[in-house]
Amino acid sequence: MQTILTIPELRSTLADLSRSFYSRSPESVVKTKKSPIVFVPTMGNLHEGHLDLMRLARMHGEHVVASIFVNPLQFGPNEDFDRYPRTLESDLAKLSDLADVVFAPSVNEMYPEQQAVFVEPPPIADELCGASRPGHFRGMATVVLKLLNIVQPQVAVFGKKDFQQLHIIRVLADQLNLPIRIIGAETVRTEDGLALSSRNQYLNDAERREAPNLYQALLGIKDAILQGERNFERLQQQAVESLTARGWGVEYVAVRQISDLLPASLSQDRQAHELVILAAARLGHTRLMDNIEVRIEA
Ligand code: PAF
């Protein structure tokens, strides 16, 4: 595995890897059914969820490129950019068998001058997580487009844990005609159901015991929907109330359509409805997010 800190060095390494991929016999290129470069962007502090993204990436690409970059543009002024855990050494050790190239640029490498050009995300970026994190998705979309332009992968893998982020990246790739396949990877959970997240380590013992109840609240809504409940407003409200009673500071609980993340509406002329139940809430100072998908037959 190679660790690369600068854009020129990364570009030249990736050009070599692509050249060697295409210099093989046409039969072997066709036979692998893999793309030359598959990319997994991260902010580091890697946990099993990230490692799963790398494993999924390996199934789609001959060369797995990961990036580790805590992107200042996607943090608000009162957010945790400064205290976001930076664990490069242990991250590199975890990636040694899973990635071929790790791009770990400095802030100055990514933003050598004040960034003046931004990606304007679609309006859905102002809802859900975007409502409490103004500018977050603009900063995220900007760095993701920069990274995709730097790495130029054929495939990129993102976790479904950040469902709204994944949706916005899909829209970005689609509407800006990026020749890149975006793949969403399932959320990895601990045994008690807590979705893995770098922010889990901010939780104290009591908060850690409470944390899986966010997932339980989503499961409760999913069960109710599967049993026929269609008053989504009521389900959302009940979940907010029960989490609040347990000490959570709830930002939102929302039942949305997977296709566009707009509020779920059930039209009779559709065979099935693909929904996602999303939530973000604070336990003490820690902001947790989770989501689960649910499919209902018409
Ligand atoms: O999901 C993340 O870790 C970040 O938002 C990403 C996609 C690496 C962009 O900074």
XYZ file of C-alpha atoms and ligand atoms in Angstrom:
308
model
C 0.000 0.000 0.000
C 1.266 3.435 -0.925
C 0.520 6.539 1.133
C 0.510 9.689 -0.952
C 0.270 13.246 0.315
C 0.232 15.364 -2.837
C -2.055 15.653 -5.855
C 0.703 15.453 -8.530
C 2.165 12.293 -6.992
C -1.276 10.716 -6.708
C -2.110 11.550 -10.323
C 1.102 10.027 -11.600
C 0.685 6.859 -9.474
C -2.906 6.403 -10.629
C -1.945 6.987 -14.254
C 0.619 4.160 -13.901
C -1.970 1.859 -12.318
C -4.505 2.585 -15.077
C -1.891 2.090 -17.776
C -0.895 -1.275 -16.347
C -4.572 -2.302 -16.139
C -5.204 -1.483 -19.806
C -1.896 -2.924 -21.004
C -3.180 -6.388 -20.160
C -4.675 -8.539 -22.859
C -8.235 -7.415 -23.831
C -9.533 -10.829 -22.691
C -8.177 -10.421 -19.196
C -9.545 -6.847 -18.932
C -12.988 -8.116 -19.939
C -12.683 -11.184 -17.696
C -12.000 -9.315 -14.449
C -15.360 -7.444 -14.791
C -13.680 -4.918 -12.530
C -12.975 -1.253 -13.121
C -9.363 -0.102 -12.891
C -9.849 2.376 -10.029
C -12.436 2.329 -7.253
C -12.432 5.125 -4.712
C -13.505 5.332 -1.069
C -13.320 8.825 0.433
C -13.189 9.042 4.245
C -12.374 11.492 6.994
C -10.244 8.875 8.758
C -10.681 7.528 12.292
C -11.585 4.330 10.560
C -13.860 1.717 12.080
C -15.243 -1.571 10.821
C -17.881 0.298 8.764
C -15.141 1.996 6.723
C -13.271 -1.284 6.335
C -16.437 -2.810 4.942
C -16.550 -0.014 2.337
C -13.003 -0.989 1.311
C -13.987 -4.661 0.993
C -16.976 -3.738 -1.137
C -14.718 -1.490 -3.219
C -12.354 -4.403 -3.867
C -15.237 -6.353 -5.400
C -15.747 -3.591 -7.966
C -12.263 -2.371 -8.738
C -8.822 -3.690 -9.439
C -7.129 -0.914 -7.460
C -8.694 0.446 -4.287
C -7.877 4.075 -3.539
C -8.920 5.504 -0.169
C -8.643 9.104 0.947
C -8.305 10.404 4.473
C -9.097 14.080 4.747
C -11.007 15.978 7.437
C -12.641 18.584 5.246
C -12.923 21.964 6.980
C -15.507 23.184 4.440
C -18.183 20.821 5.702
C -17.961 21.821 9.382
C -19.878 24.808 10.762
C -18.135 27.369 13.012
C -19.451 25.720 16.215
C -18.953 22.127 15.091
C -16.273 19.587 15.955
C -13.693 20.234 13.195
C -10.895 20.894 15.717
C -11.664 17.951 17.953
C -12.596 15.523 15.134
C -10.371 12.480 15.847
C -7.295 12.355 13.609
C -5.689 8.926 13.796
C -3.639 8.664 10.606
C -1.116 6.071 11.835
C -3.687 3.570 13.018
C -5.872 4.265 9.965
C -2.987 3.390 7.666
C -2.371 0.175 9.608
C -6.046 -0.795 9.197
C -5.940 -0.096 5.482
C -2.680 -1.909 4.788
C -4.407 -5.082 3.526
C -7.489 -3.400 2.096
C -6.352 -0.439 -0.006
C -3.622 -0.076 -2.616
C -3.256 3.675 -2.378
C -4.162 6.043 0.449
C -4.365 9.731 -0.368
C -3.905 11.778 2.809
C -3.558 15.410 1.743
C -3.071 18.384 4.062
C -5.648 21.185 4.140
C -3.158 23.289 2.199
C -2.817 20.632 -0.491
C -6.589 20.539 -1.002
C -7.179 24.263 -0.548
C -3.937 26.067 -1.472
C -5.905 29.278 -1.731
C -9.251 30.372 -0.337
C -11.835 28.159 -2.040
C -13.971 30.461 -4.180
C -15.833 27.885 -6.287
C -18.393 25.658 -4.600
C -20.816 22.950 -5.598
C -24.368 24.151 -4.964
C -26.188 21.035 -3.759
C -29.846 20.363 -4.614
C -32.570 21.959 -2.420
C -32.986 18.763 -0.368
C -29.607 19.702 1.177
C -31.454 22.354 3.230
C -33.694 19.759 4.883
C -33.057 16.961 7.411
C -29.373 17.222 8.449
C -28.989 20.355 6.325
C -31.569 22.215 8.428
C -29.306 22.163 11.480
C -25.992 22.211 9.570
C -26.234 25.076 7.099
C -23.486 24.854 4.471
C -22.529 21.298 5.439
C -23.640 19.642 2.210
C -22.204 22.454 0.100
C -18.802 21.849 1.710
C -19.208 18.084 1.438
C -20.257 18.207 -2.226
C -17.388 20.559 -3.042
C -14.725 18.319 -1.544
C -16.273 15.170 -3.008
C -16.236 16.684 -6.511
C -12.636 17.831 -6.003
C -11.608 14.358 -4.818
C -13.444 12.651 -7.682
C -11.688 14.972 -10.136
C -8.324 14.267 -8.553
C -8.714 10.477 -8.383
C -10.906 10.022 -11.493
C -12.258 6.629 -10.437
C -14.782 4.635 -12.437
C -16.563 3.617 -9.224
C -16.895 5.340 -5.839
C -18.274 3.810 -2.629
C -20.100 5.706 0.141
C -21.875 4.441 3.267
C -25.662 4.415 3.544
C -25.229 5.519 7.146
C -25.024 9.062 5.707
C -28.107 8.486 3.593
C -28.750 12.116 2.706
C -25.081 12.583 1.784
C -25.228 9.532 -0.484
C -28.388 10.877 -2.122
C -26.802 14.283 -2.759
C -23.680 12.650 -4.218
C -25.846 10.557 -6.549
C -27.657 13.708 -7.731
C -24.328 15.500 -8.160
C -22.853 12.653 -10.217
C -26.016 12.412 -12.283
C -26.623 16.107 -12.950
C -22.961 16.965 -13.531
C -22.598 13.923 -15.824
C -19.731 12.370 -13.908
C -18.687 9.094 -15.563
C -18.624 7.413 -12.169
C -20.802 4.682 -10.692
C -21.813 5.536 -7.126
C -22.303 2.541 -4.861
C -24.004 2.681 -1.443
C -22.787 0.286 1.248
C -24.961 -1.054 4.076
C -24.517 0.370 7.562
C -22.456 -1.741 9.951
C -23.806 -1.992 13.510
C -22.583 -3.158 16.881
C -24.346 -6.147 18.442
C -26.793 -3.883 20.257
C -27.729 -2.129 17.014
C -25.762 1.113 17.248
C -24.625 2.252 13.797
C -20.830 2.517 13.687
C -19.651 6.117 13.547
C -16.449 7.935 14.361
C -18.483 10.132 16.702
C -19.528 7.167 18.905
C -16.272 7.542 20.778
C -17.464 10.893 22.167
C -20.169 9.019 24.140
C -19.655 8.405 27.872
C -20.677 5.014 29.337
C -24.262 5.994 30.142
C -24.720 7.612 26.716
C -23.243 4.560 25.004
C -25.839 2.353 26.764
C -28.615 4.696 25.654
C -27.370 5.181 22.068
C -28.947 2.034 20.470
C -32.383 3.412 21.325
C -32.174 5.662 18.286
C -32.096 2.553 16.085
C -34.856 0.983 18.212
C -37.027 4.041 17.551
C -36.515 3.618 13.802
C -37.284 -0.094 14.033
C -40.500 0.748 15.918
C -41.600 3.024 13.059
C -40.670 0.411 10.478
C -42.716 -2.265 12.303
C -45.712 0.062 12.556
C -45.520 0.836 8.812
C -45.219 -2.844 7.952
C -48.288 -3.486 10.110
C -50.281 -0.976 8.072
C -49.869 2.354 9.843
C -49.839 5.123 7.225
C -49.974 8.211 9.412
C -46.261 9.001 9.114
C -46.612 12.357 10.894
C -47.955 10.589 13.948
C -45.191 7.970 13.889
C -42.539 10.664 13.595
C -44.065 12.678 16.438
C -44.345 9.641 18.738
C -40.687 8.764 18.135
C -39.582 12.343 18.823
C -41.583 12.363 22.062
C -40.283 9.035 23.328
C -36.644 9.878 22.488
C -37.024 13.312 24.097
C -38.415 11.675 27.231
C -35.270 9.500 27.360
C -33.048 12.584 27.296
C -32.296 12.936 23.582
C -32.218 16.293 21.848
C -34.001 15.269 18.671
C -33.294 17.192 15.458
C -35.625 15.187 13.281
C -37.279 11.842 12.728
C -38.599 11.623 9.183
C -40.209 9.101 6.870
C -39.087 9.946 3.345
C -39.104 8.470 -0.149
C -35.791 6.900 -1.104
C -35.976 8.263 -4.647
C -35.836 11.972 -3.784
C -35.869 12.135 0.038
C -39.096 14.144 -0.054
C -41.846 13.400 2.492
C -43.403 10.037 1.737
C -46.627 10.168 -0.228
C -48.382 6.965 -1.109
C -49.977 6.992 -4.526
C -52.323 4.164 -5.419
C -50.883 3.664 -8.897
C -47.527 2.412 -7.690
C -46.776 -1.250 -7.065
C -44.464 -0.627 -4.139
C -43.041 2.262 -2.177
C -39.429 2.428 -1.149
C -39.133 4.518 1.983
C -36.365 5.426 4.382
C -36.812 6.423 8.003
C -34.110 8.861 9.049
C -33.209 10.436 12.364
C -30.606 12.712 13.870
C -30.465 13.437 17.572
C -28.028 14.523 20.236
C -27.056 12.569 23.312
C -25.215 15.031 25.531
C -22.795 16.740 23.163
C -22.753 13.943 20.602
C -24.818 14.119 17.444
C -25.877 10.689 16.164
C -27.640 9.792 12.934
C -29.247 6.636 11.711
C -31.688 5.382 9.091
C -33.423 2.246 7.912
C -35.149 1.433 4.674
C -38.631 -0.019 4.396
C -40.474 -1.282 1.375
C -44.243 -1.380 1.360
C -46.368 -3.077 -1.240
C -49.282 -1.037 -2.563
O -18.651 10.805 4.833
C -17.549 11.348 5.008
O -16.672 10.831 5.697
C -17.298 12.707 4.361
O -18.448 13.481 4.329
C -16.676 12.592 2.952
C -17.630 11.911 1.981
C -15.386 11.813 3.035
C -16.384 13.999 2.419
O -15.537 14.703 3.266
